[in-house]
Structure formats: structure tokens, C-alpha cells
mmCIF file of C-alpha atoms and ligand atoms in Angstrom:
data_model
loop_
_atom_site.group_PDB
_atom_site.id
_atom_site.type_symbol
_atom_site.label_atom_id
_atom_site.label_comp_id
_atom_site.label_asym_id
_atom_site.label_seq_id
_atom_site.Cartn_x
_atom_site.Cartn_y
_atom_site.Cartn_z
ATOM 1 C CA MET K 1 -0.029 0.068 -0.002
ATOM 2 C CA ARG K 2 0.998 3.546 -0.530
ATOM 3 C CA ILE K 3 -0.051 5.967 2.205
ATOM 4 C CA CYS K 4 -0.044 9.724 1.997
ATOM 5 C CA ARG K 5 -1.112 12.707 3.871
ATOM 6 C CA PHE K 6 -2.420 15.569 1.881
ATOM 7 C CA ASP K 7 -4.230 19.076 2.082
ATOM 8 C CA ASP K 8 -5.647 19.612 5.589
ATOM 9 C CA ASN K 9 -4.221 16.558 7.141
ATOM 10 C CA ARG K 10 -6.176 14.210 5.087
ATOM 11 C CA LEU K 11 -5.051 10.452 4.984
ATOM 12 C CA GLY K 12 -5.045 8.887 1.638
ATOM 13 C CA LEU K 13 -4.159 5.718 -0.100
ATOM 14 C CA VAL K 14 -2.423 6.212 -3.418
ATOM 15 C CA GLU K 15 -3.836 4.084 -6.402
ATOM 16 C CA GLY K 16 -2.217 4.892 -9.797
ATOM 17 C CA ASP K 17 -2.579 8.674 -10.389
ATOM 18 C CA GLU K 18 -5.422 8.991 -7.824
ATOM 19 C CA VAL K 19 -5.668 9.235 -3.987
ATOM 20 C CA VAL K 20 -8.596 7.883 -2.112
ATOM 21 C CA ASP K 21 -9.447 9.671 1.057
ATOM 22 C CA VAL K 22 -9.428 7.332 3.962
ATOM 23 C CA SER K 23 -9.394 9.802 6.749
ATOM 24 C CA SER K 24 -12.556 8.218 8.330
ATOM 25 C CA ALA K 25 -10.356 5.458 9.467
ATOM 26 C CA LEU K 26 -8.399 7.713 11.753
ATOM 27 C CA ASP K 27 -11.520 7.625 14.095
ATOM 28 C CA GLN K 28 -10.311 4.084 15.135
ATOM 29 C CA LEU K 29 -6.934 5.432 16.550
ATOM 30 C CA PRO K 30 -6.918 5.388 20.418
ATOM 31 C CA ALA K 31 -7.778 8.572 22.248
ATOM 32 C CA VAL K 32 -4.527 9.852 23.698
ATOM 33 C CA ARG K 33 -3.886 12.560 26.206
ATOM 34 C CA TRP K 34 -0.893 14.268 27.506
ATOM 35 C CA PRO K 35 1.946 12.957 27.972
ATOM 36 C CA TYR K 36 1.623 11.432 24.452
ATOM 37 C CA PRO K 37 3.028 8.103 23.667
ATOM 38 C CA PRO K 38 6.450 8.452 21.955
ATOM 39 C CA GLY K 39 6.475 8.301 18.106
ATOM 40 C CA ASP K 40 3.842 8.712 15.476
ATOM 41 C CA LEU K 41 0.334 7.514 16.431
ATOM 42 C CA LEU K 42 -0.555 6.563 13.090
ATOM 43 C CA ILE K 43 2.557 4.387 12.295
ATOM 44 C CA ARG K 44 2.472 2.847 15.800
ATOM 45 C CA HIS K 45 -1.125 1.523 15.085
ATOM 46 C CA LEU K 46 -0.937 1.066 11.321
ATOM 47 C CA GLU K 47 -1.292 -2.719 11.445
ATOM 48 C CA GLU K 48 -4.439 -2.667 13.407
ATOM 49 C CA LEU K 49 -5.752 0.047 11.211
ATOM 50 C CA TRP K 50 -5.427 -1.966 7.906
ATOM 51 C CA PRO K 51 -9.038 -3.422 7.804
ATOM 52 C CA HIS K 52 -10.335 0.123 8.519
ATOM 53 C CA LEU K 53 -8.266 1.557 5.799
ATOM 54 C CA GLU K 54 -9.416 -0.996 3.320
ATOM 55 C CA ALA K 55 -13.033 -0.388 4.367
ATOM 56 C CA ALA K 56 -12.626 3.433 3.967
ATOM 57 C CA ALA K 57 -11.114 3.088 0.617
ATOM 58 C CA LYS K 58 -14.313 1.600 -0.694
ATOM 59 C CA THR K 59 -16.307 4.663 -0.279
ATOM 60 C CA GLY K 60 -13.646 7.252 0.165
ATOM 61 C CA GLU K 61 -13.559 10.357 -2.096
ATOM 62 C CA ARG K 62 -11.156 10.022 -5.077
ATOM 63 C CA LEU K 63 -9.014 12.799 -6.114
ATOM 64 C CA LYS K 64 -6.301 13.286 -8.689
ATOM 65 C CA ILE K 65 -2.829 13.301 -7.035
ATOM 66 C CA SER K 66 -2.043 16.333 -9.090
ATOM 67 C CA ASP K 67 -4.750 18.321 -7.528
ATOM 68 C CA VAL K 68 -3.680 17.730 -3.811
ATOM 69 C CA THR K 69 -0.913 19.244 -1.663
ATOM 70 C CA LEU K 70 1.176 16.329 -0.416
ATOM 71 C CA ARG K 71 2.579 16.579 3.204
ATOM 72 C CA SER K 72 4.915 14.322 4.927
ATOM 73 C CA PRO K 73 3.547 10.901 5.135
ATOM 74 C CA VAL K 74 4.819 10.755 8.728
ATOM 75 C CA ALA K 75 3.315 13.572 10.612
ATOM 76 C CA ASN K 76 4.975 13.243 14.045
ATOM 77 C CA PRO K 77 8.299 11.371 13.920
ATOM 78 C CA GLY K 78 10.147 11.393 17.335
ATOM 79 C CA LYS K 79 13.342 11.731 15.649
ATOM 80 C CA ILE K 80 14.918 12.065 12.136
ATOM 81 C CA LEU K 81 18.111 10.089 11.814
ATOM 82 C CA ALA K 82 20.624 10.408 8.938
ATOM 83 C CA ALA K 83 23.668 8.706 7.755
ATOM 84 C CA PRO K 84 26.646 11.014 6.838
ATOM 85 C CA VAL K 85 28.938 10.088 3.809
ATOM 86 C CA ASN K 86 27.388 6.595 3.234
ATOM 87 C CA TYR K 87 28.514 6.285 -0.458
ATOM 88 C CA ALA K 88 32.144 5.931 -1.532
ATOM 89 C CA LYS K 89 31.869 8.322 -4.546
ATOM 90 C CA HIS K 90 30.236 10.978 -2.301
ATOM 91 C CA ILE K 91 33.153 10.823 0.008
ATOM 92 C CA GLU K 92 35.461 11.301 -2.949
ATOM 93 C CA GLU K 93 33.644 14.439 -4.144
ATOM 94 C CA ALA K 94 33.482 15.787 -0.522
ATOM 95 C CA ARG K 95 37.184 15.381 -0.132
ATOM 96 C CA ALA K 96 37.823 17.045 -3.591
ATOM 97 C CA ASP K 97 35.562 20.014 -3.175
ATOM 98 C CA PRO K 98 36.445 22.803 -0.603
ATOM 99 C CA GLY K 99 32.810 24.023 -1.238
ATOM 100 C CA ILE K 100 31.678 20.925 0.537
ATOM 101 C CA ASN K 101 34.450 20.161 3.007
ATOM 102 C CA PHE K 102 35.201 23.721 4.137
ATOM 103 C CA GLY K 103 38.971 22.623 4.982
ATOM 104 C CA SER K 104 37.753 19.533 7.118
ATOM 105 C CA ASP K 105 39.263 16.109 6.448
ATOM 106 C CA VAL K 106 36.223 14.028 5.258
ATOM 107 C CA LYS K 107 36.212 10.548 7.068
ATOM 108 C CA ALA K 108 33.941 7.818 6.995
ATOM 109 C CA ILE K 109 30.591 7.035 8.609
ATOM 110 C CA ASP K 110 31.873 4.819 11.339
ATOM 111 C CA HIS K 111 33.990 8.007 12.422
ATOM 112 C CA TYR K 112 30.892 10.269 12.587
ATOM 113 C CA GLY K 113 28.033 7.913 13.613
ATOM 114 C CA ILE K 114 24.534 8.870 12.836
ATOM 115 C CA PHE K 115 23.357 12.519 13.037
ATOM 116 C CA LEU K 116 19.969 14.081 13.766
ATOM 117 C CA LYS K 117 17.848 16.527 11.917
ATOM 118 C CA ALA K 118 15.350 18.684 13.762
ATOM 119 C CA THR K 119 11.647 17.273 13.089
ATOM 120 C CA SER K 120 10.729 20.915 12.705
ATOM 121 C CA ALA K 121 12.468 20.847 9.348
ATOM 122 C CA LEU K 122 10.125 18.098 8.101
ATOM 123 C CA VAL K 123 7.730 18.911 5.086
ATOM 124 C CA GLY K 124 6.160 16.980 2.181
ATOM 125 C CA ALA K 125 6.699 17.098 -1.505
ATOM 126 C CA GLY K 126 3.937 19.596 -2.025
ATOM 127 C CA GLU K 127 5.301 22.175 0.536
ATOM 128 C CA GLY K 128 8.510 22.745 -1.166
ATOM 129 C CA VAL K 129 11.951 23.876 0.029
ATOM 130 C CA VAL K 130 13.168 27.248 1.143
ATOM 131 C CA ALA K 131 16.749 27.840 0.034
ATOM 132 C CA GLY K 132 19.211 29.181 2.752
ATOM 133 C CA SER K 133 20.352 32.774 2.273
ATOM 134 C CA ALA K 134 21.861 33.651 -1.131
ATOM 135 C CA ASP K 135 25.311 33.935 0.283
ATOM 136 C CA ARG K 136 25.266 30.116 1.484
ATOM 137 C CA ARG K 137 25.423 27.232 -0.822
ATOM 138 C CA THR K 138 22.184 25.136 -0.374
ATOM 139 C CA ASP K 139 22.659 21.523 -1.796
ATOM 140 C CA HIS K 140 20.312 18.729 -2.721
ATOM 141 C CA GLU K 141 20.804 15.220 -1.363
ATOM 142 C CA ILE K 142 18.390 12.547 -2.548
ATOM 143 C CA GLU K 143 18.184 9.539 -0.249
ATOM 144 C CA LEU K 144 16.257 6.516 0.235
ATOM 145 C CA ALA K 145 14.375 6.934 3.591
ATOM 146 C CA LEU K 146 12.897 4.185 5.692
ATOM 147 C CA VAL K 147 10.179 4.639 8.501
ATOM 148 C CA ILE K 148 10.391 2.650 11.645
ATOM 149 C CA GLY K 149 7.384 0.472 12.333
ATOM 150 C CA LYS K 150 8.152 -1.388 15.337
ATOM 151 C CA GLY K 151 10.456 0.180 17.938
ATOM 152 C CA GLY K 152 13.296 -1.472 19.623
ATOM 153 C CA ARG K 153 16.967 -1.135 21.040
ATOM 154 C CA ASN K 154 19.926 -3.121 20.057
ATOM 155 C CA ILE K 155 18.089 -4.549 16.938
ATOM 156 C CA SER K 156 20.270 -7.101 15.167
ATOM 157 C CA GLU K 157 20.805 -6.791 11.320
ATOM 158 C CA ALA K 158 19.034 -10.160 10.957
ATOM 159 C CA GLU K 159 15.784 -8.711 12.722
ATOM 160 C CA ALA K 160 16.116 -5.156 11.177
ATOM 161 C CA PHE K 161 13.396 -5.800 8.397
ATOM 162 C CA ASP K 162 10.923 -6.772 11.120
ATOM 163 C CA HIS K 163 11.136 -3.100 12.240
ATOM 164 C CA ILE K 164 10.368 -1.243 9.029
ATOM 165 C CA ALA K 165 6.893 0.072 8.399
ATOM 166 C CA GLY K 166 7.770 1.452 4.768
ATOM 167 C CA TYR K 167 9.928 3.510 2.648
ATOM 168 C CA ALA K 168 9.746 7.042 0.958
ATOM 169 C CA ILE K 169 12.017 9.344 -0.993
ATOM 170 C CA ALA K 170 13.942 11.862 1.151
ATOM 171 C CA LEU K 171 15.708 14.978 0.526
ATOM 172 C CA ASP K 172 18.392 15.904 3.132
ATOM 173 C CA MET K 173 18.777 19.533 2.183
ATOM 174 C CA THR K 174 21.984 21.073 3.478
ATOM 175 C CA ILE K 175 23.757 24.443 3.629
ATOM 176 C CA ARG K 176 27.579 23.950 3.243
ATOM 177 C CA GLY K 177 29.712 25.351 5.931
ATOM 178 C CA THR K 178 31.802 24.967 9.052
ATOM 179 C CA GLU K 179 28.716 24.468 11.442
ATOM 180 C CA ASP K 180 27.664 21.158 12.896
ATOM 181 C CA ARG K 181 25.587 18.890 10.576
ATOM 182 C CA SER K 182 22.526 19.005 12.853
ATOM 183 C CA TYR K 183 22.444 22.930 12.338
ATOM 184 C CA ARG K 184 23.296 22.913 8.661
ATOM 185 C CA LYS K 185 20.748 20.246 7.755
ATOM 186 C CA SER K 186 17.784 21.341 9.961
ATOM 187 C CA LEU K 187 16.670 24.680 8.562
ATOM 188 C CA ASP K 188 12.966 24.810 8.037
ATOM 189 C CA THR K 189 11.984 22.632 5.129
ATOM 190 C CA PHE K 190 15.340 20.986 4.933
ATOM 191 C CA ALA K 191 14.009 17.411 5.468
ATOM 192 C CA VAL K 192 11.445 16.411 2.764
ATOM 193 C CA LEU K 193 9.829 13.062 2.853
ATOM 194 C CA GLY K 194 7.364 11.826 0.249
ATOM 195 C CA PRO K 195 5.677 11.608 -2.053
ATOM 196 C CA TRP K 196 3.948 8.907 0.144
ATOM 197 C CA MET K 197 5.053 5.969 2.170
ATOM 198 C CA VAL K 198 5.310 2.610 0.396
ATOM 199 C CA THR K 199 4.780 -0.227 2.946
ATOM 200 C CA ALA K 200 7.606 -2.518 3.337
ATOM 201 C CA ASP K 201 5.593 -5.584 2.068
ATOM 202 C CA GLU K 202 4.956 -3.735 -1.295
ATOM 203 C CA PHE K 203 8.405 -2.212 -1.601
ATOM 204 C CA GLY K 204 10.384 -5.482 -1.048
ATOM 205 C CA ASP K 205 14.249 -5.623 -0.768
ATOM 206 C CA PRO K 206 15.909 -2.207 -0.536
ATOM 207 C CA ALA K 207 19.305 -3.739 -1.371
ATOM 208 C CA GLN K 208 19.438 -2.862 -5.227
ATOM 209 C CA VAL K 209 17.183 0.042 -5.875
ATOM 210 C CA ASP K 210 17.807 2.730 -8.505
ATOM 211 C CA PHE K 211 17.176 6.288 -7.928
ATOM 212 C CA GLU K 212 18.030 9.707 -9.399
ATOM 213 C CA LEU K 213 17.353 13.569 -9.018
ATOM 214 C CA ARG K 214 16.919 15.907 -11.906
ATOM 215 C CA ILE K 215 16.657 19.650 -12.195
ATOM 216 C CA ASP K 216 15.490 21.003 -15.572
ATOM 217 C CA GLY K 217 15.868 17.532 -17.084
ATOM 218 C CA GLU K 218 19.527 17.315 -16.215
ATOM 219 C CA ILE K 219 20.590 14.431 -14.056
ATOM 220 C CA ARG K 220 22.272 15.711 -10.964
ATOM 221 C CA GLN K 221 22.425 12.419 -9.003
ATOM 222 C CA LYS K 222 21.939 8.847 -10.081
ATOM 223 C CA SER K 223 22.769 5.813 -8.149
ATOM 224 C CA ASN K 224 21.756 2.446 -6.696
ATOM 225 C CA THR K 225 21.468 1.491 -3.078
ATOM 226 C CA ARG K 226 23.813 -1.496 -3.596
ATOM 227 C CA HIS K 227 26.609 1.190 -3.293
ATOM 228 C CA LEU K 228 25.491 2.048 0.210
ATOM 229 C CA ILE K 229 28.583 1.665 2.744
ATOM 230 C CA PHE K 230 26.148 0.783 5.673
ATOM 231 C CA ASP K 231 23.204 -0.813 4.098
ATOM 232 C CA VAL K 232 19.537 -0.566 5.600
ATOM 233 C CA PRO K 233 19.668 -3.507 8.131
ATOM 234 C CA LYS K 234 23.113 -2.154 9.274
ATOM 235 C CA LEU K 235 21.870 1.230 9.739
ATOM 236 C CA ILE K 236 19.035 0.077 11.802
ATOM 237 C CA ALA K 237 21.411 -2.044 13.963
ATOM 238 C CA TYR K 238 23.960 0.774 14.312
ATOM 239 C CA SER K 239 21.388 3.398 15.147
ATOM 240 C CA SER K 240 19.459 1.275 17.633
ATOM 241 C CA GLN K 241 22.713 0.661 19.518
ATOM 242 C CA ALA K 242 22.684 4.218 20.481
ATOM 243 C CA PHE K 243 18.961 5.282 20.262
ATOM 244 C CA THR K 244 15.719 3.518 21.144
ATOM 245 C CA LEU K 245 13.925 3.618 17.965
ATOM 246 C CA GLU K 246 10.193 4.458 18.046
ATOM 247 C CA PRO K 247 7.289 3.738 15.558
ATOM 248 C CA GLY K 248 7.574 6.691 13.059
ATOM 249 C CA ASP K 249 11.323 7.444 13.395
ATOM 250 C CA ILE K 250 12.753 8.290 9.972
ATOM 251 C CA ILE K 251 16.142 7.038 8.814
ATOM 252 C CA MET K 252 17.695 8.838 5.810
ATOM 253 C CA THR K 253 20.198 6.280 4.403
ATOM 254 C CA GLY K 254 22.716 8.759 2.841
ATOM 255 C CA THR K 255 23.237 10.361 -0.534
ATOM 256 C CA PRO K 256 25.340 9.517 -3.451
ATOM 257 C CA GLU K 257 27.678 11.603 -5.526
ATOM 258 C CA GLY K 258 26.414 14.620 -7.382
ATOM 259 C CA VAL K 259 25.230 16.823 -4.690
ATOM 260 C CA ALA K 260 25.014 20.431 -6.050
ATOM 261 C CA PRO K 261 23.377 23.728 -5.309
ATOM 262 C CA VAL K 262 19.790 24.762 -5.906
ATOM 263 C CA LYS K 263 18.377 28.267 -6.259
ATOM 264 C CA PRO K 264 15.019 29.708 -5.825
ATOM 265 C CA GLY K 265 12.902 28.559 -8.909
ATOM 266 C CA ASP K 266 14.477 25.175 -9.330
ATOM 267 C CA VAL K 267 12.268 22.083 -9.257
ATOM 268 C CA MET K 268 13.924 19.021 -8.024
ATOM 269 C CA ASP K 269 12.396 15.865 -9.872
ATOM 270 C CA CYS K 270 13.245 12.932 -7.408
ATOM 271 C CA SER K 271 12.672 9.230 -8.376
ATOM 272 C CA ILE K 272 13.276 6.029 -6.640
ATOM 273 C CA ASP K 273 12.202 2.669 -8.109
ATOM 274 C CA GLY K 274 9.315 1.100 -6.348
ATOM 275 C CA ILE K 275 8.254 4.461 -4.826
ATOM 276 C CA GLY K 276 7.726 6.837 -7.695
ATOM 277 C CA THR K 277 8.538 10.417 -8.414
ATOM 278 C CA MET K 278 8.199 13.762 -6.478
ATOM 279 C CA GLN K 279 8.568 17.273 -7.634
ATOM 280 C CA VAL K 280 9.927 19.686 -5.017
ATOM 281 C CA GLY K 281 10.034 23.233 -5.662
ATOM 282 C CA VAL K 282 12.773 25.642 -4.313
ATOM 283 C CA ARG K 283 11.899 29.164 -3.371
HETATM 284 MN MN1 MN X 301 22.663 13.345 3.647
#
């Protein structure tokens, strides 16, 4: 299934070029009061909600996807985790370009660990990205993202796939500079997730997935997840050694070579096989 959030927090199932409004199923979520349970309530209860989503889809309003504004499919992630320098050719370009490395010696992922992006930076494809100030380089980074379904700590690589709710396309937008990653990658709108979440059963194996980012028809980034240094199960195992993972946590798996600046007016055309394409405007 393909789950999206659109317009005024409507919940949708994507079928072809249409979205079916299944918001009525949200009435089945448990009533919660402060302090809220950690993580995203919808993702936490997604499995119990399946029959209600399917029932709601039979009578839900159908809209053209092109007529709705797509929001992040995860509304309330507890945290956004991201992998730094997780493709060898991206390490090479970062080492070669002072506009990326700012004089620092670029090391490998096991040197840096996992970093966190502010949840306030999260937007959907239809909301677009606000570029950093004109005197700072703002780069695109397309990444395969996964959404944690079942939480846990010290999850083994062998069990990692049991903890994934689904996958989506992510943009880990970045200003280049000397500041910490968590600062440079957490400006408002700098975490894009979309266009929808494809459930893990439908997406299948994330080990060999083609993806690319184009601007004005020009391919800027094009790679395959087989080039990941830490693959999906390893990222879950590695992250969960440090952090308790909660339903709705987002893990951005890292970007390949080809990172480059965007400017207001650009539209980033982002595609990942098995998910689809999202157009994300820059303003
Ligand atoms: Mn990144």
C-alpha cells in the first residue's frame, strides 16, 4: 500500500494517479492525552488500522494526486536520523571540493556515527523547500528513507526488516559550511519526505534500488542502493545501539555523488524505483 497525507491533514491511499481519502479510518486510533506516547500514533497503530483503511477506501472520495498538496506521510516522527557520507563516490567528491568540506578532513561514516535532523524541518513534496540565504550554498541530497514501524533497542541486522513500516524518498537539504551537521541540515523545510510511504511488504528488498534526481531535465544524482556503505539493516542495527527506535522514526540512508546547489525557482525531480517520483520546488 501507498499511504499519503495531503491537504488539511487528510489521510490517503495512492492508487495509480489517484488518491482515495481514507481519513474516516483515523477515528479508530486510540484517544490519547498528555503525555503522548512516543513516536507517530498512526505508524504505531498501522497494522491494526489496515482493515479500517481498506473499508474506508471502498467509499472514500477519489482525487487526482496532481490536485492535492502532499505533506510528509509521517506527521509526528520522534526523531529524524541520517547517515553521513554513506556512498564512497560522495566521500570522494566531498574530499575534492572545498565548497563541501570547508577545510575539514572528510572521514567515513563509522567516524561520525549517525546525526539527527530537527523534526521541525520536516515537510512533504507539495510544500517545497526554502533555500538558505543567497550567500550560502544550499545543496540537494536525494536519499532512500525508511520509516520505523516497530520500535526497539539493540536490534540485530537479522531482525532489522521486522522493524520497518515502509519507505519513502527523502531530501536531506544542506547548507555547506563549518557548522555542525545538525544545524546545517535542520533549517525549516530541509527534511523532505514523500511523495508517500510505500509499505515494506509492497516495496520489497531495499538492497538494489535505482534512484535519481534531476533539475530541468539534467541528471544531477543517479545511483543505486547497492553502493551504500552501511546498508539498511546495518543502519538500523547501528542506530539502535545508540537510540531507542520508536514507531515513526525516519532514517535517511545517505546520499550518493552529485550533490549540487539549488536556487529559488528550481524544481527537483526525485525518483526512486518502487516508490515513484516527487517534484519539489525551491523558493
Ligand atoms: Mn545526507
